[in-house]
PDB file of C-alpha atoms in Angstrom:
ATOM      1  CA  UNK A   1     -19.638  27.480  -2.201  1.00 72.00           C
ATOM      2  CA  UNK A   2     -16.938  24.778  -2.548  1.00 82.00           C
ATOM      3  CA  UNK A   3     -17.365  21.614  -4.446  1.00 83.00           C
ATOM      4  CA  UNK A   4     -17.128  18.795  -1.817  1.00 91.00           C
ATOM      5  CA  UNK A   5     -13.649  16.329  -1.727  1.00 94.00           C
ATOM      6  CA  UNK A   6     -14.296  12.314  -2.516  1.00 95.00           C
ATOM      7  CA  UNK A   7     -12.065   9.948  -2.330  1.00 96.00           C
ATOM      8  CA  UNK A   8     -12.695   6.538  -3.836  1.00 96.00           C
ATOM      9  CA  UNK A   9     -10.420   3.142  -3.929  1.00 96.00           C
ATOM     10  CA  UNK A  10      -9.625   1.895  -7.381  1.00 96.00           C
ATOM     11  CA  UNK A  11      -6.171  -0.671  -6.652  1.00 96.00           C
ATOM     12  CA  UNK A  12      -5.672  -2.741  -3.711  1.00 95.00           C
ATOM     13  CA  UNK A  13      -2.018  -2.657  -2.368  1.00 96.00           C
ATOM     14  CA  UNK A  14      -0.234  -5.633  -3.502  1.00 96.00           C
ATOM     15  CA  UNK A  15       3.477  -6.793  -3.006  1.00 96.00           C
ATOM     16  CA  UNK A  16       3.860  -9.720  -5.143  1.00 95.00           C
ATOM     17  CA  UNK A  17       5.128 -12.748  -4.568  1.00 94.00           C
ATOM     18  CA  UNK A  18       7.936 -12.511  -1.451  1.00 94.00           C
ATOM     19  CA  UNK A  19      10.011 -15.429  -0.388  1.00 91.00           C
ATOM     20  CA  UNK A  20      11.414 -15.156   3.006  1.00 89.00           C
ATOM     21  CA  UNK A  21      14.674 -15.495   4.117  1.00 88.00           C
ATOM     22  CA  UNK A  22      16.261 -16.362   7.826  1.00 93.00           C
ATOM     23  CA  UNK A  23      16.617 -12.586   8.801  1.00 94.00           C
ATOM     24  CA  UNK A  24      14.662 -10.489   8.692  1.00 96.00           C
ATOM     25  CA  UNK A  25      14.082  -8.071   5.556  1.00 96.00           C
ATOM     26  CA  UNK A  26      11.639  -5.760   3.044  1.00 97.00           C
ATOM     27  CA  UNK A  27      10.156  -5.066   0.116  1.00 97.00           C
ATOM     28  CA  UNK A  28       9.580  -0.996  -0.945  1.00 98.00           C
ATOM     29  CA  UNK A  29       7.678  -0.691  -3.459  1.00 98.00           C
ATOM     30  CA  UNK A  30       7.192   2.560  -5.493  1.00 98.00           C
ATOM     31  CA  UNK A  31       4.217   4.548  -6.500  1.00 98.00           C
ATOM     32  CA  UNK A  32       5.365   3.669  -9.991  1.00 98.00           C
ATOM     33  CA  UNK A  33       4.887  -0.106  -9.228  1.00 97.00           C
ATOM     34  CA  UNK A  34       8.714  -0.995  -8.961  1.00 97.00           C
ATOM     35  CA  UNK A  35       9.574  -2.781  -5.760  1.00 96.00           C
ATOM     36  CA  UNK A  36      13.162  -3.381  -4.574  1.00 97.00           C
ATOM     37  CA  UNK A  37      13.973  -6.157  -1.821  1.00 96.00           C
ATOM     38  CA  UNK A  38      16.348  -6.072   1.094  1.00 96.00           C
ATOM     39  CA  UNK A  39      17.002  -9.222   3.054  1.00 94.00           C
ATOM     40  CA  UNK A  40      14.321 -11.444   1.411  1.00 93.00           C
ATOM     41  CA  UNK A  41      14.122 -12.340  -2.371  1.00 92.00           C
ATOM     42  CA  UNK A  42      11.416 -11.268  -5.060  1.00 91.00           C
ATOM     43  CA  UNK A  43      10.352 -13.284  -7.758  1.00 82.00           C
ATOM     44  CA  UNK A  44      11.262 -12.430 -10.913  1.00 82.00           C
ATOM     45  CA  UNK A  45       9.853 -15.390 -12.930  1.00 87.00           C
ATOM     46  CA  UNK A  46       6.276 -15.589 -10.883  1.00 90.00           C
ATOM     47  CA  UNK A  47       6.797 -11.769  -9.344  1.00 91.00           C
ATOM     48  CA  UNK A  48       2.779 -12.273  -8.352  1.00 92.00           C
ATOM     49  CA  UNK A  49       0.362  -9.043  -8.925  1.00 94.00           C
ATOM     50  CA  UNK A  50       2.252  -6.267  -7.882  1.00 96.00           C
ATOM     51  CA  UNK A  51       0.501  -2.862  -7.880  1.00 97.00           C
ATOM     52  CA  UNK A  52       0.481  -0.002  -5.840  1.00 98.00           C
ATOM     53  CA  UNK A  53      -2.409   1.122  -3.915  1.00 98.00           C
ATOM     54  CA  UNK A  54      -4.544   3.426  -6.135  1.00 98.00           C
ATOM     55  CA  UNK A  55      -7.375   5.946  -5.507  1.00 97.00           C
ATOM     56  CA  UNK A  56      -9.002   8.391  -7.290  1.00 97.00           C
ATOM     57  CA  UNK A  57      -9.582  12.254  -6.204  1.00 96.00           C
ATOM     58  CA  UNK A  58     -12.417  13.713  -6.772  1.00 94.00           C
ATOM     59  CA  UNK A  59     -11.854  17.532  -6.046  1.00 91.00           C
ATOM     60  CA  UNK A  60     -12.641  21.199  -7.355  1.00 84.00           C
ATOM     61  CA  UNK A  61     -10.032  24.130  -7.567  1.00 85.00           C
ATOM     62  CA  UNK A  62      -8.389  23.845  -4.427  1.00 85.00           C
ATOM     63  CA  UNK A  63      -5.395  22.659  -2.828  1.00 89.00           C
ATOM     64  CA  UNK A  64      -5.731  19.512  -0.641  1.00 93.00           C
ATOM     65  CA  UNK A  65      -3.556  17.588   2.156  1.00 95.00           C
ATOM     66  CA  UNK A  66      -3.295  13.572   1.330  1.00 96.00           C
ATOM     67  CA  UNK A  67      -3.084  11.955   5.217  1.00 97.00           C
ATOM     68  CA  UNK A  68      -0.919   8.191   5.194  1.00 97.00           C
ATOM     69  CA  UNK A  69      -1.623   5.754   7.760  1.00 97.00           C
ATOM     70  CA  UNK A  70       1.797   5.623   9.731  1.00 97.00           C
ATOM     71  CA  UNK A  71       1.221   0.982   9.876  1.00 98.00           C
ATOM     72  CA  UNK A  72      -1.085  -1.155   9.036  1.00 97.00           C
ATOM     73  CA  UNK A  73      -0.973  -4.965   9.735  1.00 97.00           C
ATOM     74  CA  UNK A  74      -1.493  -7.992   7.121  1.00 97.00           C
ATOM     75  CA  UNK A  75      -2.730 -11.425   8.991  1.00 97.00           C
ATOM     76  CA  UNK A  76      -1.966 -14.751   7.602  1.00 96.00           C
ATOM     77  CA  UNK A  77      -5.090 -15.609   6.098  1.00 94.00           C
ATOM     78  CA  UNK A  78      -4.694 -19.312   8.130  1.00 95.00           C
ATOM     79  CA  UNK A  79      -3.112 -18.525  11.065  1.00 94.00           C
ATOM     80  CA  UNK A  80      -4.221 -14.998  11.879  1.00 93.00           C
ATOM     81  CA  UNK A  81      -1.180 -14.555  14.665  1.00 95.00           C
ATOM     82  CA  UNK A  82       1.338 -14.737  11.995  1.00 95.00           C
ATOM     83  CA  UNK A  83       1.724 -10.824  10.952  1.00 96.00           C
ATOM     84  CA  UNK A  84       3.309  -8.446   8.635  1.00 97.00           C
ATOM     85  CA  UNK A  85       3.728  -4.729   8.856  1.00 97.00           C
ATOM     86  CA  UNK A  86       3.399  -2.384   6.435  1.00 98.00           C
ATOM     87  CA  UNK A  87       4.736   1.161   7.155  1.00 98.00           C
ATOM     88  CA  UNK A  88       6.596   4.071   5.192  1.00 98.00           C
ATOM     89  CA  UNK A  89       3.600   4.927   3.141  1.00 98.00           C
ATOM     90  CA  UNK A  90       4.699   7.231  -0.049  1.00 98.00           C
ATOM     91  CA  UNK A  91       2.402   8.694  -2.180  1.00 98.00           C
ATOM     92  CA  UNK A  92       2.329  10.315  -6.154  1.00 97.00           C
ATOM     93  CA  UNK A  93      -0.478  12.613  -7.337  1.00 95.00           C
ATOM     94  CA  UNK A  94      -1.416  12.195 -10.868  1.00 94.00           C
ATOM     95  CA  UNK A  95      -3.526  15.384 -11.554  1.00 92.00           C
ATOM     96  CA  UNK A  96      -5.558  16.334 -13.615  1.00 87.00           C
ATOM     97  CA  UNK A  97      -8.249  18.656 -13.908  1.00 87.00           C
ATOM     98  CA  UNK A  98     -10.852  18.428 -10.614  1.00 88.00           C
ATOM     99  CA  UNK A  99     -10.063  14.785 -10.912  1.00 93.00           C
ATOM    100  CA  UNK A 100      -6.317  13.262  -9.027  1.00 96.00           C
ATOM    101  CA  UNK A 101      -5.295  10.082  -9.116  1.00 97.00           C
ATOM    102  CA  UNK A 102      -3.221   8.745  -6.358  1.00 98.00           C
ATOM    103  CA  UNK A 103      -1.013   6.186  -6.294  1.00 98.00           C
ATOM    104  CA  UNK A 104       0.338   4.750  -2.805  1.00 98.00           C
ATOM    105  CA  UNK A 105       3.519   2.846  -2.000  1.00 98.00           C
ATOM    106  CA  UNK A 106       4.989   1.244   1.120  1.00 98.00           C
ATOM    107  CA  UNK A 107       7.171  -1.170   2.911  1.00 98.00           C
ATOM    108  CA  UNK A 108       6.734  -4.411   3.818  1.00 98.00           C
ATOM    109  CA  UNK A 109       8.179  -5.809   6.831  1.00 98.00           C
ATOM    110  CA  UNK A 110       9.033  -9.188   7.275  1.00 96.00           C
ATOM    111  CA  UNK A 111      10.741 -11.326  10.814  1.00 95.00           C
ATOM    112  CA  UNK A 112      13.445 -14.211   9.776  1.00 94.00           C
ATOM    113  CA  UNK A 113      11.617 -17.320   8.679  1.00 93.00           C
ATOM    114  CA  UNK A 114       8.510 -15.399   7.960  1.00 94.00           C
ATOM    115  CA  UNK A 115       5.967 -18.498   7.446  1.00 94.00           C
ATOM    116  CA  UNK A 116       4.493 -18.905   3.816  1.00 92.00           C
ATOM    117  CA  UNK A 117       0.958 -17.655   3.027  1.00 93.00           C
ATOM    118  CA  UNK A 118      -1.694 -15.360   2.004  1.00 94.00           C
ATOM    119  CA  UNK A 119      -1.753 -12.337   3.921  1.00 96.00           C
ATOM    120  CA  UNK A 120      -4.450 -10.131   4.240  1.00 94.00           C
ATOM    121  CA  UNK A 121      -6.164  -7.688   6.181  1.00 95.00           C
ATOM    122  CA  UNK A 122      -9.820  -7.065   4.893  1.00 91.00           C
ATOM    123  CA  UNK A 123     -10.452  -3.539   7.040  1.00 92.00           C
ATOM    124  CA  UNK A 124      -8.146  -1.922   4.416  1.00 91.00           C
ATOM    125  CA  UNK A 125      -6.063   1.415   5.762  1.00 95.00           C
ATOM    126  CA  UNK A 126      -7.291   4.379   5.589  1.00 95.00           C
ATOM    127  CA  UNK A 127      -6.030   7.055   3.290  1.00 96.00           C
ATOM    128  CA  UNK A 128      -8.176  10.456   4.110  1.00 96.00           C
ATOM    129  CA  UNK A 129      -8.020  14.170   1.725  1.00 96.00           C
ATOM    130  CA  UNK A 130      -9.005  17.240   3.032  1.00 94.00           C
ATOM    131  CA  UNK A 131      -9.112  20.999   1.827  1.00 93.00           C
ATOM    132  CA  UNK A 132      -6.119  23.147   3.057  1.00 88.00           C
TER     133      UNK A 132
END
């Protein structure tokens, strides 16, 4: 008999506060919550919430394969054609015993003159465990 895999979403992925710039650029950020820009700016004095993705394992004694989305797309939460990609999912396994906690980083993609906003996509990606 093996003890069934669950996974459950603790943390929403969240880059922060990003201002845009007239080419186009990203933000990484880490599974540890650091985020490093390239071609747009970060705020350091009202970063935003910034926090990795996070989601908890529930597992017994075996080995498991983590599956990333390869994109997923953020809408502007007023003008639903403006969009942002995220891709290059990363992931870090905290483990622990029958329990795992995952934390999941990415990069955010923006186009030159990227318009201000919320963005948002309220389908969430999919992040899926399985037994090996």
């Amino acid at each position: 008999m093996i003890d069934p895999i669950q996974i459950d979403k603790s943390v929403d992925l969240d880059f922060g506060n990003v201002i845009s710039a007239y080419n186009p650029g990203s933000v990484i950020l880490s599974p540890d919550g650091s985020r490093v820009a390239y071609g747009v700016e970060i705020s350091s004095s009202i970063p935003g919430n910034v926090a990795p993705a996070e989601a908890v394992v529930t597992h017994g004694n075996n080995n498991y394969a983590i599956t990333l989305p390869t994109s997923f797309s953020l809408y502007h939460q007023e003008n639903p054609n403006q969009i942002l990609v995220i891709d290059q999912f990363t992931v870090e396994a905290l483990t622990g015993e029958n329990i795992d906690v995952l934390k999941i980083g990415a990069t955010l993609n923006l186009e030159a003159n990227q318009p201000a906003g919320y963005y948002t996509n309220d389908s969430g990606f999919n992040v899926t465990v399985s037994y090996n």
